[in-house]
Amino acid sequence: MLMPLELISFKLCPFVQRSVVTLLYKQVPFEITYIDLAAPPDWFLEISPLGKVPALRLDDGNALFESAIINEYIDDITPPALHPSDPLVRARNRSWIQFGEQCIVDQYQLTVAKNEDDFEAVRTRAQSNLAKVEAILGNGPWFNGTVFSLVDAAYAPIFMRYALIKPMDDVMPEADYPRLNAWAEALLALPAVRQSVVGDFDTLLAAYIRKNSPYAAERLIAAVAA
Ligand SMILES: N[C@@H](CCC(=O)N[C@@H](CS)C(=O)NCC(=O)O)C(=O)O
């Protein structure tokens, strides 16, 4: 019998969102607990050695950390598997999930860039990394073709955030990234993705950007917050 799962979260975390997408897509019951990352509770630091979310607590006292690992565990205990069975395809999927972490970091750094030079440098790097994903994508609609996988869950948070800032800055223009745009469109139409963030996500993200970088706020958020 499936044990209740508790996902430890921060409302704006794209890595947490990878796991929420997986849980919702697989219709796995779970609870979500939000913590203050600036003042993490002791019990959290005991289960997440780097002090990072997501962490996943099981009701038998065990806990896991790292979004990619958590997602594989969720997938393993809730068949049918989203992760491919072929060892090479599975390994390749893991590689691109790992690469997606850098795409998330690029995107985060864009939202905290303090000035034009920083912003442009990060934007260039983000686009260069996105181009590497564009180059290996097939016809879709998902990363592996017709079958949804953990790679899809891993990239959905990136596309949601780029879609939010698109009215101000289209980092992933259709003309240059046609396959990424088609993939993003398919993902953002999925209920498991649409429901994977809190209701006031746009406002919270805008406030976060404003607080951390007035410069990035000016470049990115006019369209998502009054
Ligand atoms: N590789 C980790 C990255 C997780 C991560 O960086 N989470 C951020 C929030 S989005 C965090 O907890 N930061 C707190 C810190 O670095 O102290 C994963 O995939 O789970």
Coordinates of N, CA, C and O in Angstrom, one line a residue, residues 2-97:
L2 N 0.5 2.2 -0.7 CA 1.3 3.5 -0.8 C 1.3 4.2 0.5 O 0.2 4.5 1.0
M3 N 2.4 4.6 0.9 CA 2.5 5.4 2.2 C 2.3 6.9 1.8 O 2.6 7.3 0.8
P4 N 1.7 7.6 2.8 CA 1.5 9.1 2.5 C 2.9 9.7 2.4 O 3.8 9.4 3.1
L5 N 3.0 10.6 1.4 CA 4.2 11.3 1.2 C 4.1 12.8 1.6 O 3.1 13.4 1.4
E6 N 5.2 13.3 2.1 CA 5.2 14.7 2.5 C 6.3 15.4 1.8 O 7.5 15.1 2.0
L7 N 6.0 16.3 0.9 CA 7.0 17.1 0.2 C 7.3 18.4 0.9 O 6.4 19.2 1.2
I8 N 8.6 18.6 1.2 CA 9.0 19.8 1.9 C 9.4 20.8 0.8 O 10.2 20.5 -0.1
S9 N 8.8 22.0 0.9 CA 8.7 22.9 -0.2 C 9.0 24.4 0.2 O 8.9 24.8 1.3
F10 N 9.3 25.1 -0.9 CA 9.3 26.6 -0.8 C 8.5 27.0 -2.1 O 8.7 26.4 -3.1
K11 N 7.6 27.9 -1.9 CA 6.5 28.1 -2.9 C 7.0 28.4 -4.3 O 6.4 28.2 -5.3
L12 N 8.2 29.1 -4.4 CA 8.7 29.5 -5.7 C 9.8 28.5 -6.3 O 10.3 28.8 -7.4
C13 N 10.0 27.4 -5.6 CA 11.2 26.6 -6.0 C 10.9 25.7 -7.3 O 10.0 24.9 -7.2
P14 N 11.6 25.9 -8.3 CA 11.4 25.1 -9.6 C 11.7 23.7 -9.4 O 11.2 22.8 -10.0
F15 N 12.7 23.4 -8.4 CA 13.0 22.0 -8.2 C 11.9 21.2 -7.5 O 11.6 20.1 -7.8
V16 N 11.3 21.9 -6.5 CA 10.1 21.4 -5.9 C 9.0 21.1 -6.9 O 8.4 20.1 -7.0
Q17 N 8.9 22.1 -7.8 CA 7.8 22.0 -8.8 C 8.0 20.7 -9.7 O 7.0 20.1 -10.1
R18 N 9.2 20.4 -10.0 CA 9.5 19.1 -10.7 C 8.8 17.9 -10.0 O 8.2 17.1 -10.7
S19 N 8.9 17.9 -8.7 CA 8.3 16.8 -8.0 C 6.8 16.9 -7.9 O 6.1 15.9 -8.0
V20 N 6.3 18.1 -7.8 CA 4.9 18.3 -7.7 C 4.2 17.8 -9.0 O 3.2 17.2 -9.1
V21 N 4.9 18.2 -10.2 CA 4.4 17.8 -11.5 C 4.3 16.3 -11.5 O 3.3 15.7 -12.0
T22 N 5.4 15.6 -11.1 CA 5.4 14.1 -11.1 C 4.3 13.5 -10.2 O 3.6 12.6 -10.7
L23 N 4.2 14.1 -9.0 CA 3.1 13.6 -8.1 C 1.7 13.7 -8.7 O 0.9 12.8 -8.7
L24 N 1.5 14.9 -9.3 CA 0.1 15.2 -9.8 C -0.1 14.4 -11.1 O -1.2 13.8 -11.3
Y25 N 0.9 14.3 -11.9 CA 0.8 13.5 -13.2 C 0.4 12.0 -12.8 O -0.4 11.4 -13.5
K26 N 1.1 11.5 -11.8 CA 0.9 10.1 -11.4 C -0.3 9.9 -10.5 O -0.5 8.8 -10.0
Q27 N -0.9 11.0 -10.1 CA -2.1 11.0 -9.2 C -1.7 10.3 -7.9 O -2.5 9.5 -7.4
V28 N -0.6 10.7 -7.4 CA -0.1 10.2 -6.1 C -0.6 11.1 -5.0 O -0.2 12.3 -5.0
P29 N -1.3 10.6 -3.9 CA -1.7 11.5 -2.8 C -0.4 12.0 -2.1 O 0.5 11.2 -1.9
F30 N -0.4 13.3 -1.8 CA 0.8 13.8 -1.0 C 0.3 15.0 -0.3 O -0.7 15.7 -0.6
E31 N 1.1 15.4 0.7 CA 0.9 16.6 1.5 C 2.1 17.5 1.2 O 3.2 17.0 0.9
I32 N 1.9 18.8 1.3 CA 3.0 19.7 1.0 C 3.2 20.6 2.3 O 2.3 21.1 2.9
T33 N 4.5 20.7 2.7 CA 4.8 21.5 3.9 C 5.8 22.6 3.4 O 6.8 22.3 2.8
Y34 N 5.4 23.9 3.6 CA 6.3 25.0 3.2 C 7.2 25.4 4.4 O 6.7 25.5 5.5
I35 N 8.4 25.6 4.1 CA 9.3 26.1 5.1 C 10.0 27.4 4.7 O 10.0 27.7 3.5
D36 N 10.5 28.1 5.7 CA 11.2 29.3 5.4 C 12.7 29.0 5.2 O 13.4 28.6 6.1
L37 N 13.2 29.1 3.9 CA 14.5 28.6 3.6 C 15.6 29.5 4.3 O 16.7 29.1 4.5
A38 N 15.2 30.7 4.7 CA 16.1 31.6 5.4 C 16.3 31.2 6.8 O 17.3 31.5 7.5
A39 N 15.3 30.5 7.3 CA 15.4 30.0 8.7 C 14.8 28.6 8.8 O 13.8 28.3 9.3
P40 N 15.6 27.7 8.2 CA 15.0 26.3 8.1 C 15.0 25.6 9.5 O 15.9 25.8 10.3
P41 N 13.9 24.9 9.7 CA 13.8 24.2 11.0 C 14.8 23.1 11.1 O 15.3 22.5 10.1
D42 N 15.2 22.7 12.3 CA 16.2 21.7 12.6 C 15.8 20.3 11.9 O 16.7 19.7 11.3
W43 N 14.6 20.0 12.0 CA 14.2 18.7 11.4 C 14.4 18.6 9.9 O 14.8 17.6 9.4
F44 N 14.3 19.8 9.3 CA 14.6 19.8 7.8 C 16.1 19.6 7.5 O 16.4 18.9 6.6
L45 N 16.9 20.3 8.3 CA 18.4 20.1 8.1 C 18.8 18.7 8.4 O 19.8 18.3 7.8
E46 N 18.1 18.0 9.2 CA 18.4 16.6 9.4 C 18.1 15.7 8.2 O 18.8 14.7 8.0
I47 N 17.1 16.1 7.4 CA 16.8 15.2 6.3 C 17.3 15.7 5.0 O 17.3 15.0 4.0
S48 N 17.7 17.0 4.9 CA 18.3 17.6 3.7 C 19.7 18.1 4.0 O 19.8 19.3 4.4
P49 N 20.7 17.3 3.8 CA 22.0 17.7 4.3 C 22.5 19.1 3.7 O 23.3 19.7 4.3
L50 N 22.1 19.4 2.5 CA 22.5 20.7 1.9 C 21.5 21.8 2.3 O 21.7 23.0 1.8
G51 N 20.5 21.5 3.0 CA 19.5 22.5 3.4 C 18.7 23.0 2.2 O 18.2 24.1 2.2
K52 N 18.5 22.1 1.2 CA 17.7 22.5 0.0 C 16.4 21.7 -0.1 O 16.4 20.5 0.3
V53 N 15.4 22.4 -0.6 CA 14.2 21.8 -1.0 C 14.3 21.4 -2.5 O 15.0 22.1 -3.2
P54 N 13.6 20.4 -2.9 CA 12.6 19.6 -2.2 C 13.3 18.5 -1.3 O 14.4 18.1 -1.6
A55 N 12.6 18.1 -0.3 CA 12.9 16.9 0.5 C 11.5 16.1 0.5 O 10.5 16.7 0.4
L56 N 11.6 14.8 0.7 CA 10.4 14.0 0.7 C 10.5 13.2 2.0 O 11.4 12.4 2.2
R57 N 9.4 13.3 2.8 CA 9.4 12.5 4.0 C 8.4 11.4 3.9 O 7.2 11.6 3.4
L58 N 8.8 10.2 4.3 CA 7.9 9.0 4.2 C 7.4 8.8 5.7 O 8.1 9.2 6.6
D59 N 6.3 8.1 5.8 CA 5.7 8.0 7.2 C 6.5 6.9 8.0 O 6.1 6.7 9.2
D60 N 7.5 6.3 7.5 CA 8.3 5.3 8.3 C 9.5 6.0 8.8 O 10.4 5.2 9.3
G61 N 9.7 7.3 8.6 CA 10.9 7.9 9.2 C 11.9 8.2 8.1 O 12.9 8.9 8.4
N62 N 11.8 7.5 7.0 CA 12.8 7.7 5.9 C 12.6 9.1 5.2 O 11.4 9.6 5.2
A63 N 13.6 9.6 4.6 CA 13.5 10.8 3.9 C 14.4 10.8 2.7 O 15.5 10.1 2.7
L64 N 14.1 11.6 1.7 CA 14.9 11.7 0.5 C 15.1 13.2 0.2 O 14.3 14.0 0.5
F65 N 16.2 13.4 -0.6 CA 16.5 14.8 -1.1 C 17.0 14.7 -2.5 O 17.3 13.6 -3.0
E66 N 17.0 15.8 -3.2 CA 17.4 16.0 -4.6 C 16.1 15.6 -5.5 O 15.7 14.5 -5.5
S67 N 15.7 16.6 -6.2 CA 14.4 16.5 -7.0 C 14.5 15.3 -8.0 O 13.5 14.5 -8.1
A68 N 15.6 15.1 -8.7 CA 15.7 14.0 -9.7 C 15.6 12.7 -9.0 O 14.9 11.7 -9.5
I69 N 16.2 12.5 -7.8 CA 16.1 11.3 -7.1 C 14.7 11.1 -6.5 O 14.2 9.9 -6.5
I70 N 14.1 12.1 -5.9 CA 12.8 12.0 -5.4 C 11.8 11.6 -6.5 O 11.0 10.7 -6.3
N71 N 12.0 12.2 -7.7 CA 11.1 11.8 -8.8 C 11.2 10.4 -9.2 O 10.3 9.7 -9.5
E72 N 12.5 9.9 -9.2 CA 12.6 8.5 -9.6 C 12.0 7.6 -8.5 O 11.4 6.6 -8.8
Y73 N 12.1 8.0 -7.3 CA 11.5 7.2 -6.2 C 10.0 7.2 -6.4 O 9.3 6.1 -6.3
I74 N 9.4 8.3 -6.6 CA 7.9 8.4 -6.8 C 7.5 7.5 -7.9 O 6.6 6.8 -7.9
D75 N 8.3 7.6 -9.0 CA 8.0 6.8 -10.2 C 8.1 5.3 -9.9 O 7.3 4.5 -10.3
D76 N 9.2 4.9 -9.1 CA 9.4 3.5 -8.8 C 8.2 2.9 -8.0 O 7.9 1.7 -8.2
I77 N 7.7 3.7 -7.1 CA 6.6 3.1 -6.2 C 5.2 3.2 -6.8 O 4.3 2.8 -6.2
T78 N 5.1 3.9 -8.0 CA 3.8 4.1 -8.5 C 3.7 3.7 -10.0 O 3.7 4.5 -10.9
P79 N 3.8 2.4 -10.3 CA 3.7 1.9 -11.7 C 2.4 2.3 -12.4 O 1.4 2.6 -11.6
P80 N 2.4 2.5 -13.7 CA 3.5 2.2 -14.6 C 4.6 3.3 -14.6 O 4.2 4.5 -14.3
A81 N 5.8 2.9 -14.9 CA 6.9 3.8 -14.9 C 6.9 4.9 -15.9 O 6.5 4.6 -17.1
L82 N 7.3 6.1 -15.5 CA 7.5 7.2 -16.5 C 8.9 7.2 -17.1 O 9.1 7.6 -18.2
H83 N 9.8 6.6 -16.3 CA 11.2 6.5 -16.7 C 11.3 5.4 -17.7 O 10.8 4.3 -17.4
P84 N 12.0 5.5 -18.8 CA 12.0 4.5 -19.8 C 12.8 3.2 -19.3 O 13.7 3.4 -18.4
S85 N 12.5 2.1 -19.8 CA 13.1 0.8 -19.3 C 14.4 0.5 -20.0 O 15.3 0.0 -19.4
D86 N 14.6 1.0 -21.2 CA 15.9 0.7 -21.9 C 17.0 1.5 -21.2 O 16.9 2.7 -21.0
P87 N 18.1 0.8 -20.8 CA 19.1 1.4 -20.0 C 19.7 2.6 -20.7 O 20.0 3.6 -20.0
L88 N 20.0 2.5 -22.0 CA 20.6 3.7 -22.6 C 19.7 4.9 -22.7 O 20.1 6.0 -22.4
V89 N 18.4 4.6 -23.0 CA 17.4 5.7 -23.1 C 17.3 6.3 -21.7 O 17.2 7.6 -21.5
R90 N 17.2 5.4 -20.7 CA 17.0 5.9 -19.3 C 18.2 6.8 -18.9 O 18.1 7.8 -18.3
A91 N 19.4 6.3 -19.2 CA 20.6 7.1 -18.8 C 20.6 8.4 -19.5 O 21.0 9.5 -19.0
R92 N 20.2 8.4 -20.8 CA 20.2 9.6 -21.6 C 19.2 10.6 -20.9 O 19.4 11.8 -20.8
N93 N 18.0 10.1 -20.5 CA 17.0 10.9 -19.9 C 17.6 11.5 -18.6 O 17.4 12.7 -18.3
R94 N 18.3 10.7 -17.9 CA 18.9 11.2 -16.6 C 19.9 12.4 -16.9 O 20.0 13.4 -16.2
S95 N 20.7 12.2 -18.0 CA 21.6 13.2 -18.4 C 20.9 14.6 -18.6 O 21.3 15.6 -18.2
W96 N 19.8 14.5 -19.4 CA 19.1 15.7 -19.7 C 18.3 16.3 -18.5 O 18.1 17.5 -18.5
I97 N 17.9 15.5 -17.6 CA 17.3 16.0 -16.4 C 18.4 16.8 -15.6 O 18.1 17.9 -15.1

